[in-house]
Short mmCIF file of C-alpha atoms in Angstrom, two decimals:
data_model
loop_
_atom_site.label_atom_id
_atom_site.label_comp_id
_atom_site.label_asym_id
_atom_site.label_seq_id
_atom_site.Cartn_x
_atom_site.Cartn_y
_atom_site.Cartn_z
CA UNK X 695 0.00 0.00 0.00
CA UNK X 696 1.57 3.36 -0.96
CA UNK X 697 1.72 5.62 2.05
CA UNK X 698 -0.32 8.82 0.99
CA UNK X 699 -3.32 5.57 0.27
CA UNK X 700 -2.43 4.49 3.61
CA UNK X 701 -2.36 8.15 5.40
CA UNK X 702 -5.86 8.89 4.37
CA UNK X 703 -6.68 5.22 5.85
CA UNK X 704 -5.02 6.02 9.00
CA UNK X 705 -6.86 9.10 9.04
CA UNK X 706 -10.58 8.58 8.64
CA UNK X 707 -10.10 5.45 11.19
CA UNK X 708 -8.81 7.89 13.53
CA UNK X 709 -11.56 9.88 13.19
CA UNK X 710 -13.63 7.59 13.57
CA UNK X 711 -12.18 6.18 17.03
CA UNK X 712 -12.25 9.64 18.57
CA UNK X 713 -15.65 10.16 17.50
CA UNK X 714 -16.75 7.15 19.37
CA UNK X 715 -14.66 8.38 22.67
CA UNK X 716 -16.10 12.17 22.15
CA UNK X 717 -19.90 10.91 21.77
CA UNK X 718 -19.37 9.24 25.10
CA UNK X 719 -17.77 12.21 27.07
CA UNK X 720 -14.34 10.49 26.44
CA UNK X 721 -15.18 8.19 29.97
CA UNK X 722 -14.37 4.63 30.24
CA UNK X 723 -15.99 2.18 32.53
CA UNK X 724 -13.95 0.93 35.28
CA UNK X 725 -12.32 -2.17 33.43
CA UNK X 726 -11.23 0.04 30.28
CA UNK X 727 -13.99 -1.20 28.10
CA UNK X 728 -15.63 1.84 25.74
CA UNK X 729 -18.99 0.85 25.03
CA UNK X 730 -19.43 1.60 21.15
CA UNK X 731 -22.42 3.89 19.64
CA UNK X 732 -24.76 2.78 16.78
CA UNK X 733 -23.31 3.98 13.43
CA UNK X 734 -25.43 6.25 11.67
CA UNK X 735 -28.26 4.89 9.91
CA UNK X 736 -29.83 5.57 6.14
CA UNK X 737 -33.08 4.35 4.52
CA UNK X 738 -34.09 0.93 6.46
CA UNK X 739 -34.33 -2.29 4.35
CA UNK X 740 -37.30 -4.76 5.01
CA UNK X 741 -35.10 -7.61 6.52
CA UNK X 742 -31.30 -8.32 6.94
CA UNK X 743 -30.19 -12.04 5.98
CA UNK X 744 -26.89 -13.37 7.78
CA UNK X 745 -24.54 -16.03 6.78
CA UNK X 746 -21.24 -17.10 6.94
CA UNK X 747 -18.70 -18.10 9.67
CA UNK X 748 -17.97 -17.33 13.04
CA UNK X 749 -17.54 -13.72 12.51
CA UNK X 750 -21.10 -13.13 12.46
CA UNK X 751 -22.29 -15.71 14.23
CA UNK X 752 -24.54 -15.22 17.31
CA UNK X 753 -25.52 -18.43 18.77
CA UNK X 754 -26.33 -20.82 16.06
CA UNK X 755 -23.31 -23.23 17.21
CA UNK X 756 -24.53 -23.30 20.66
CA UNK X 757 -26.38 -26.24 20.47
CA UNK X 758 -24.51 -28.35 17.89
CA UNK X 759 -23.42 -31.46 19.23
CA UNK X 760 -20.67 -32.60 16.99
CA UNK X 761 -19.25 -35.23 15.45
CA UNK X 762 -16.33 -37.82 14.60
CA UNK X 763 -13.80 -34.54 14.33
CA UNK X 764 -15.05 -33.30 17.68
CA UNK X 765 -17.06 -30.75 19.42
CA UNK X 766 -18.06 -27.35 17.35
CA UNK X 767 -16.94 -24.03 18.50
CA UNK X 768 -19.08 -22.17 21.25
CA UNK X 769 -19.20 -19.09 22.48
CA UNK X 770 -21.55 -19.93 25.31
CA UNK X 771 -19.23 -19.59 28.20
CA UNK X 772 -17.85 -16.91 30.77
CA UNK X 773 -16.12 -14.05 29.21
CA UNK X 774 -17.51 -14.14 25.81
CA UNK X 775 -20.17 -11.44 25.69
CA UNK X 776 -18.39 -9.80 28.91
CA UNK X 777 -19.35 -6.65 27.54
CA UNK X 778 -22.39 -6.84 25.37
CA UNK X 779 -25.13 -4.93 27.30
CA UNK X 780 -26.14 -5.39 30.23
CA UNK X 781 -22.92 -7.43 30.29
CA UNK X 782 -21.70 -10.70 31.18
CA UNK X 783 -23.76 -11.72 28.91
CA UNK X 784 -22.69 -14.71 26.75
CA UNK X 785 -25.06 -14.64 23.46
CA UNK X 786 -23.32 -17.05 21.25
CA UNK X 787 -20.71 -14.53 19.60
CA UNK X 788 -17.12 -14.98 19.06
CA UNK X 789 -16.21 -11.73 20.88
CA UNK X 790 -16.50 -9.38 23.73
CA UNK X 791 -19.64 -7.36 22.94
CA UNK X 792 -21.49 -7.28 19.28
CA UNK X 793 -19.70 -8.95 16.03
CA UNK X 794 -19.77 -7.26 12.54
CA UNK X 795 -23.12 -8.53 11.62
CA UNK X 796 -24.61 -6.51 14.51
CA UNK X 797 -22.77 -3.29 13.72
CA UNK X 798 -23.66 -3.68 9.96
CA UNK X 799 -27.44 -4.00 10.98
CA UNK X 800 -27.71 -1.49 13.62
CA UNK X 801 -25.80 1.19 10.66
CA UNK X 802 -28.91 0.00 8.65
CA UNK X 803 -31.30 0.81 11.34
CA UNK X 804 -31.67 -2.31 13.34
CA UNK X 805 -30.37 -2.71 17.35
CA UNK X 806 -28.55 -5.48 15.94
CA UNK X 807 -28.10 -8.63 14.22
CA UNK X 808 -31.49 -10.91 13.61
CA UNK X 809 -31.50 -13.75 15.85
CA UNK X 810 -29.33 -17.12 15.63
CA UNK X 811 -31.83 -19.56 13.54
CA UNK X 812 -31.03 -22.40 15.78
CA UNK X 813 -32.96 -20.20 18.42
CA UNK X 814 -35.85 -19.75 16.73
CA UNK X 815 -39.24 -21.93 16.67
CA UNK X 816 -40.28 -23.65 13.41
CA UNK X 817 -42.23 -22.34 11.77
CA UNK X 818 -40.38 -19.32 11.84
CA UNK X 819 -41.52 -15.98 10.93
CA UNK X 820 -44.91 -16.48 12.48
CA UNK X 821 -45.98 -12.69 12.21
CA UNK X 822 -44.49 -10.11 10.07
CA UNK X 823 -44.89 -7.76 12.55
CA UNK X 824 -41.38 -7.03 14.05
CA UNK X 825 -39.30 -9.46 11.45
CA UNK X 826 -35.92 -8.23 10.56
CA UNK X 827 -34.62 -11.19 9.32
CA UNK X 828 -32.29 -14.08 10.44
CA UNK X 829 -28.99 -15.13 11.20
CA UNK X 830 -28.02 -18.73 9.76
CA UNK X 831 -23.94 -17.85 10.36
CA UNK X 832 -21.96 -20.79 11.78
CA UNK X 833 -18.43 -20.79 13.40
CA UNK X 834 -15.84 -23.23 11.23
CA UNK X 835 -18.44 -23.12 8.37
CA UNK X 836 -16.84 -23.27 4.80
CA UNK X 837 -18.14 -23.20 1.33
CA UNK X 838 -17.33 -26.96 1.37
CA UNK X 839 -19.42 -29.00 3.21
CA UNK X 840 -16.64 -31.36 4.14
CA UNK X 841 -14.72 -28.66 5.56
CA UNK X 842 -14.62 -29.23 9.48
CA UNK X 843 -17.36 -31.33 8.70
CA UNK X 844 -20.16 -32.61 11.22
CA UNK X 845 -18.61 -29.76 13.67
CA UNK X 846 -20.86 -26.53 11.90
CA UNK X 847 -23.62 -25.93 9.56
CA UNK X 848 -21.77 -25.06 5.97
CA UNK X 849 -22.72 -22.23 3.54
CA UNK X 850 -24.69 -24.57 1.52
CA UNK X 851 -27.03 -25.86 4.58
CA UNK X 852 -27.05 -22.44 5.73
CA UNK X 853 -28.93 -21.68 2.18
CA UNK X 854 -31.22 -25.41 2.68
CA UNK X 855 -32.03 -23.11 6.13
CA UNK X 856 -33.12 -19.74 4.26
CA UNK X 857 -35.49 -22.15 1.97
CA UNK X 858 -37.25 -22.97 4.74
CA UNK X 859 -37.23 -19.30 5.90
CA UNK X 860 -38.30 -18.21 2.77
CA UNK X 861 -41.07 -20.61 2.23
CA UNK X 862 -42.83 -19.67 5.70
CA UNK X 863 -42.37 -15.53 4.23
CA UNK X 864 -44.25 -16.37 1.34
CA UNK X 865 -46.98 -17.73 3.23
CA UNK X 866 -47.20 -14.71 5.46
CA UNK X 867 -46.57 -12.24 2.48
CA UNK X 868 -49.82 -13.84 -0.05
CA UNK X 869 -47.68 -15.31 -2.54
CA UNK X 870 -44.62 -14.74 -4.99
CA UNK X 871 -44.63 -11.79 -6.25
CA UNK X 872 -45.15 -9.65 -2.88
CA UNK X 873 -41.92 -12.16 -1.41
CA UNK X 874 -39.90 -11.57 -4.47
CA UNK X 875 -40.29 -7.69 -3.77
CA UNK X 876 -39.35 -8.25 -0.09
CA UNK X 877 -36.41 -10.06 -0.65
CA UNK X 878 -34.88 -8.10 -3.69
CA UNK X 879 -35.12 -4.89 -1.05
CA UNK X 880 -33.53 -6.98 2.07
CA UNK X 881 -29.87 -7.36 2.34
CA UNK X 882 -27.74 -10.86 2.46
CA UNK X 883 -24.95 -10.29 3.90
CA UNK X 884 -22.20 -13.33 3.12
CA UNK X 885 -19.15 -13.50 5.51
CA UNK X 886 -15.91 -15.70 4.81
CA UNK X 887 -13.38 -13.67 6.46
CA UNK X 888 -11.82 -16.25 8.79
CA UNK X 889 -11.60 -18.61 5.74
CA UNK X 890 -11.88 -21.66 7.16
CA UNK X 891 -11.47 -23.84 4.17
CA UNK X 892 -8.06 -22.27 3.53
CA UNK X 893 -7.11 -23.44 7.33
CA UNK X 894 -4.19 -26.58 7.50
CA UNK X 895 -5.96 -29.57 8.81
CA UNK X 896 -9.62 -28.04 8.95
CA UNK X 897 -10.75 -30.36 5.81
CA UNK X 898 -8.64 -33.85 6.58
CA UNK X 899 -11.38 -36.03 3.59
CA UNK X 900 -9.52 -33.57 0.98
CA UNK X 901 -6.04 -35.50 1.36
CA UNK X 902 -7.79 -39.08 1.96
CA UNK X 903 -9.47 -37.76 -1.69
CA UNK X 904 -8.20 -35.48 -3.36
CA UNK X 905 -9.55 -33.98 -6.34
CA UNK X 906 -8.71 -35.25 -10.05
CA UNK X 907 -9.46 -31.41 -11.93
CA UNK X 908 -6.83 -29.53 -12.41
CA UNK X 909 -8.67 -26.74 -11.19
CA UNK X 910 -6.63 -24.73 -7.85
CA UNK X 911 -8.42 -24.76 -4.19
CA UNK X 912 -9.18 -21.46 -5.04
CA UNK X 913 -10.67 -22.19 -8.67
CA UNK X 914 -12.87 -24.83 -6.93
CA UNK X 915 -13.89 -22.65 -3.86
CA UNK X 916 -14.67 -20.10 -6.22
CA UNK X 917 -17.08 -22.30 -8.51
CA UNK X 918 -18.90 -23.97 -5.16
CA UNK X 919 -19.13 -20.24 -4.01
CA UNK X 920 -20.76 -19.00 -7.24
CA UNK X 921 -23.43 -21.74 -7.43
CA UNK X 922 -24.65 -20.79 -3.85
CA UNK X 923 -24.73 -17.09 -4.66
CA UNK X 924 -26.61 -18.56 -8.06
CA UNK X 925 -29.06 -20.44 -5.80
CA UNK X 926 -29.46 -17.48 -3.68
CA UNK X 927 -30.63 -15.10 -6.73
CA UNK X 928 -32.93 -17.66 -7.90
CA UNK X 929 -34.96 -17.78 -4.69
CA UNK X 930 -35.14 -14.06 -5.12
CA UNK X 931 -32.14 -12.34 -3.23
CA UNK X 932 -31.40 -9.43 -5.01
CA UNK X 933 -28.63 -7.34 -3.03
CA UNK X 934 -25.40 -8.91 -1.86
CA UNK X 935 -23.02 -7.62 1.01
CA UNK X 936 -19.66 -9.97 0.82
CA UNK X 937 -16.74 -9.73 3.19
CA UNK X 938 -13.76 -11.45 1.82
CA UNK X 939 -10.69 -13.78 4.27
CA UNK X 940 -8.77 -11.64 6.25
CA UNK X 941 -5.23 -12.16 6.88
CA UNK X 942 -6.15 -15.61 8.19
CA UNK X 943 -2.20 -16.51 8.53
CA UNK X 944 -1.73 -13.57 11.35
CA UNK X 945 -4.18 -15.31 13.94
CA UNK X 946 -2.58 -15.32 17.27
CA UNK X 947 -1.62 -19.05 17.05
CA UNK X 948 0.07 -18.85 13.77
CA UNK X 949 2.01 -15.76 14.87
CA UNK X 950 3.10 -17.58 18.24
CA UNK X 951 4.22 -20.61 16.43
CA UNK X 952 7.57 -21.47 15.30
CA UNK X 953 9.01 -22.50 12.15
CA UNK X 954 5.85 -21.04 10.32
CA UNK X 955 7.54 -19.60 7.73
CA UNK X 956 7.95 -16.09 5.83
CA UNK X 957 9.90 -12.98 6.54
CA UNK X 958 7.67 -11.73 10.05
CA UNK X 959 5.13 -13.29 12.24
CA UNK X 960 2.53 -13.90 9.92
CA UNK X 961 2.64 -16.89 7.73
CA UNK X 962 2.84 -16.01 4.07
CA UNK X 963 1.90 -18.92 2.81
CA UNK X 964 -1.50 -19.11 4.37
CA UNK X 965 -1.94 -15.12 3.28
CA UNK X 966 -1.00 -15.73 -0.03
CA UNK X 967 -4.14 -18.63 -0.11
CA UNK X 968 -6.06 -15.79 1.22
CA UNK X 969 -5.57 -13.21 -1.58
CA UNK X 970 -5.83 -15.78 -4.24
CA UNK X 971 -9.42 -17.06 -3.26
CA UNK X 972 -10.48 -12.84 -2.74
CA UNK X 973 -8.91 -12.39 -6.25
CA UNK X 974 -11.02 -15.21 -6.95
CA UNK X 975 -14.27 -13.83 -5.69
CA UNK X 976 -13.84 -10.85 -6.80
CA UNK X 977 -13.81 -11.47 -10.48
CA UNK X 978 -17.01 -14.47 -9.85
CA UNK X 979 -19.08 -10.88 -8.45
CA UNK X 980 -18.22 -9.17 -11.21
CA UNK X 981 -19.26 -11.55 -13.61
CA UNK X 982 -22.58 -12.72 -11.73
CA UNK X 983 -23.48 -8.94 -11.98
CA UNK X 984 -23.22 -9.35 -15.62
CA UNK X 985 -25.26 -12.99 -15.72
CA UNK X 986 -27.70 -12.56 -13.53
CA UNK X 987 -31.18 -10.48 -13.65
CA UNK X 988 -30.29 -7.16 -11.33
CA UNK X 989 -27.53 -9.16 -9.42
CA UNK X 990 -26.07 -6.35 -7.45
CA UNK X 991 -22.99 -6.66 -4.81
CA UNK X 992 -20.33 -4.91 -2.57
CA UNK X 993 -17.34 -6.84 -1.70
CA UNK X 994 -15.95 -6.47 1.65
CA UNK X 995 -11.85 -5.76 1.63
CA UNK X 996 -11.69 -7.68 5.45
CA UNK X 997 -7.77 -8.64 4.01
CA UNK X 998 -6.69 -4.75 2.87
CA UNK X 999 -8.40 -3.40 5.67
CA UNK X 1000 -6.69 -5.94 8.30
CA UNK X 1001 -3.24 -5.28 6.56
CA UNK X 1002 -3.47 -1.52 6.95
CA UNK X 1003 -4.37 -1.70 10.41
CA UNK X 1004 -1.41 -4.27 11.15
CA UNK X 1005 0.73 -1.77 9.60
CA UNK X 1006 0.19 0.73 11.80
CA UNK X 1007 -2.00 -0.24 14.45
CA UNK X 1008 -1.83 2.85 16.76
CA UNK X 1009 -3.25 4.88 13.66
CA UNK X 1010 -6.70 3.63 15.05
CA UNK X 1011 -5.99 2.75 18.78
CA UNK X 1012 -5.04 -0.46 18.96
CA UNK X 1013 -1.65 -1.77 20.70
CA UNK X 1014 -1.94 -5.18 20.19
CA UNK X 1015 -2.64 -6.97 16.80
CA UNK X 1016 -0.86 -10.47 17.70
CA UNK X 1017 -1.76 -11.51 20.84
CA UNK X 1018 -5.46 -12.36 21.62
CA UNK X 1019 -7.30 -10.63 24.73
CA UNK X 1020 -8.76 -13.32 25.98
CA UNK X 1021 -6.16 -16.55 25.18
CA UNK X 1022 -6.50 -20.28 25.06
CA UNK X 1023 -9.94 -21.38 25.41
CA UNK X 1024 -11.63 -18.06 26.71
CA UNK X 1025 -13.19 -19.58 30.04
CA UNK X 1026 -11.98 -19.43 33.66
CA UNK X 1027 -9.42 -22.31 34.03
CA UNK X 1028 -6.44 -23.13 35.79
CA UNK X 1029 -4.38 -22.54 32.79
CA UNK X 1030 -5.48 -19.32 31.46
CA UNK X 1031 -6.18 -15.75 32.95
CA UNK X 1032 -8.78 -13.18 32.82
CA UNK X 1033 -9.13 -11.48 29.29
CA UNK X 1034 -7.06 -8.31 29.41
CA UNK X 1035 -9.02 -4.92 30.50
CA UNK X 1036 -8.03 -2.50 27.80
CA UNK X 1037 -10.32 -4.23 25.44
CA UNK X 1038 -10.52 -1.62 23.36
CA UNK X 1039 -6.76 -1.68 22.29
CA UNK X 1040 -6.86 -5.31 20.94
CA UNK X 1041 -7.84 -6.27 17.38
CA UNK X 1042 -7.93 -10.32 18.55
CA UNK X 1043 -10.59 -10.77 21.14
CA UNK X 1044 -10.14 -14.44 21.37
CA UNK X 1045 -7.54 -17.33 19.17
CA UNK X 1046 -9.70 -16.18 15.97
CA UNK X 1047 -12.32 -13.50 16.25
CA UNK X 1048 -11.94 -9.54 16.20
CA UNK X 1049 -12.69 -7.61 19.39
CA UNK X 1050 -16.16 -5.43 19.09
CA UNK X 1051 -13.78 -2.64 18.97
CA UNK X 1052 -12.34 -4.02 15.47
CA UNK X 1053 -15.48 -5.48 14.76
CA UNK X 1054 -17.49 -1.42 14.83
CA UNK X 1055 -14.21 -0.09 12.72
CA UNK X 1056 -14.17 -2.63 10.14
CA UNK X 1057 -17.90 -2.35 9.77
CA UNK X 1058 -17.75 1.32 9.56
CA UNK X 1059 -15.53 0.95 6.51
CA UNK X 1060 -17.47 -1.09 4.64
CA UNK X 1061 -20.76 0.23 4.99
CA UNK X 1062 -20.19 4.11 4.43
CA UNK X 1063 -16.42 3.67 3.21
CA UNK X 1064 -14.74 3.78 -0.37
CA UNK X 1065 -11.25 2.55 0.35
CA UNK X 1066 -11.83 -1.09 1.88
CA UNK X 1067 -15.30 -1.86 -0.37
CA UNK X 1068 -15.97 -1.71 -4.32
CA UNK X 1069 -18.20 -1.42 -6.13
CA UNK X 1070 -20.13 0.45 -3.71
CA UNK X 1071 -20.34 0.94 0.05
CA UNK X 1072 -22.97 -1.29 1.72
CA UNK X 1073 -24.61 2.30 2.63
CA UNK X 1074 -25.33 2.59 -1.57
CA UNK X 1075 -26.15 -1.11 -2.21
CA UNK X 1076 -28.68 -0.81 0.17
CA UNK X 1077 -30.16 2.39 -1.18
CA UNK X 1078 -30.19 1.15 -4.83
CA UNK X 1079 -33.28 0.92 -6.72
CA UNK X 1080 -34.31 -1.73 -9.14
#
């Protein structure tokens, strides 16, 4: 990144963080956590559709009880949720307080994310009086279904889920046509920025069976990814929000292991995988929006906008960007201790997930943004007209 690109960067997320302190009378709380304020909001969309990994997920691993690779993720335990109001509160997220998907609803309008789908009763919506939409996001889930397999719900049964969803709206709506209009107003927001099927060891049926194309992972991940988008539009969704993998080879763990590889504490190798499937993904969006009938996107830059914070963190706060806050398993043990108090100054909240504090900054940028999202900010998808 050239520096005067990266200046401006440093700038606006500057901004932004004082902002936040100034529209709270610059006061912390007593354990150095600064509770974050609603981003501004613009013309509310009739329902907000969530899937993806466990950056956005809030609660639908809770209950998952596993398989022959082992237990599922949960964030149902002391310290997660520590400060999401009233606090203490554990909700299912993989962080402190709210995740992206809350602070990309509440900047549309919402309080937060729709509710964890696993939480809901079936049939669910039973009234659309007070629907906002749902959350089918799953931590470990991949655009393969084999990857970390029988341990999370993967993109495409997080799509079986919406069917069901979306079969219970058109009931409550009269019929086609008034669902189609629905949906091509809501947003679906897609999150793969932890990347899971990039991850060593996360999909262990690939090297028992490998494939015999000659396509690359990220040629194949690409092709599985643009058939669920494809199945998406046909059941009527209209307006895509994608966040692409972050730097998924600077996670605490990889930077605290030796013999990783590459020139700093990151592994390259993983990062390069990274910004091949994005390149990837980025050229499938672009051609979708020529394919299909008023396919419209904005793509999420979760990697540029990671690797311009890592460059210089204290641009926008933070003081730590390898380390996590809240280390090892996140849950009072005799092996690990309390999550640090200056919450605010980490960008790892636990061995994988943003704090809220990068969660609310990262969101920012990619719903009223130009820098970290093309074609359009979030902010304009949303306000696009058929």
């Amino acid at each position: 990144m050239d520096k005067g690109r990266f200046s401006i960067f440093a700038t606006i997320l500057a901004m932004v963080t004082m902002a936040s302190v100034q529209a709270l009378g610059g006061q912390n709380n007593s354990d150095g956590y600064l509770p974050m304020p609603p981003l501004p909001s613009t013309r509310q969309p009739l329902a907000i559709f969530v899937f993806g990994d466990g950056a956005l997920d809030v609660g639908n691993n809770n209950d998952l009880t596993g398989g022959e690779m082992g237990d599922p993720p949960r964030a149902n335990r002391l310290y997660y949720g520590i400060d999401f109001p009233p606090g203490n509160n554990p909700t299912g997220r993989f962080s402190n307080g709210f995740n992206i998907a809350d602070f990309i609803a509440k900047a549309m309008g919402f309080v937060m994310s729709p509710p964890a789908y696993r939480s809901l009763p079936d049939p669910f919506p039973d009234k659309m009086e007070g629907f906002t939409g749902v959350n089918y996001a799953s931590a470990n889930a991949g655009i393969q279904n084999s990857t970390y397999a029988n341990m999370t719900i993967p993109l495409s049964m997080q799509v079986a889920n919406f069917a069901k969803t979306r079969a219970q709206l058109k009931s409550l709506l009269g019929g086609r046509k008034p669902l189609n209009k629905f949906l091509s107003k809501s947003l679906f927001l897609i999150g793969l920025s932890t990347g899971m099927d990039l991850v060593p060891d996360s999909n262990p049926f690939a090297a028992a069976f490998p494939p015999n194309d000659n396509k690359t992972q990220a040629q194949r991940l690409r092709d599985l990814f643009g058939a669920t988008l494809t199945t998406l539009h046909g059941m009527g969704a209209r307006k895509f929000g994608v966040i692409n993998v972050g730097l998924i080879g600077c996670t605490p763990p990889v930077q605290s292991s030796p013999g990783h590889g590459g020139d700093g504490p990151c592994s390259d190798d993983m990062n390069r995988r990274a910004a091949e499937l994005n390149a990837a993904v980025g050229t499938l969006l672009s051609d979708l929006a020529t394919k299909l009938h008023h396919f419209r996107y904005a793509l999420a830059d979760f990697y540029g906008f990671s690797n311009a914070t890592f460059g210089n963190p204290s641009a926008t706060g933070f003081a730590n960007t390898n380390s996590a806050c809240c280390p090892g398993l996140c849950a009072p043990s005799p092996y690990y201790s309390e999550p640090c108090s200056n919450r605010t100054e980490y960008w790892f909240w636990d061995e994988g997930y943003t704090t809220e504090q990068a969660a609310n900054l990262a969101a920012d940028a990619f719903y009223s943004g130009k820098m970290f999202v093309t074609p359009v900010s979030f902010k304009r998808l949303i306000a696009t007209r058929d």
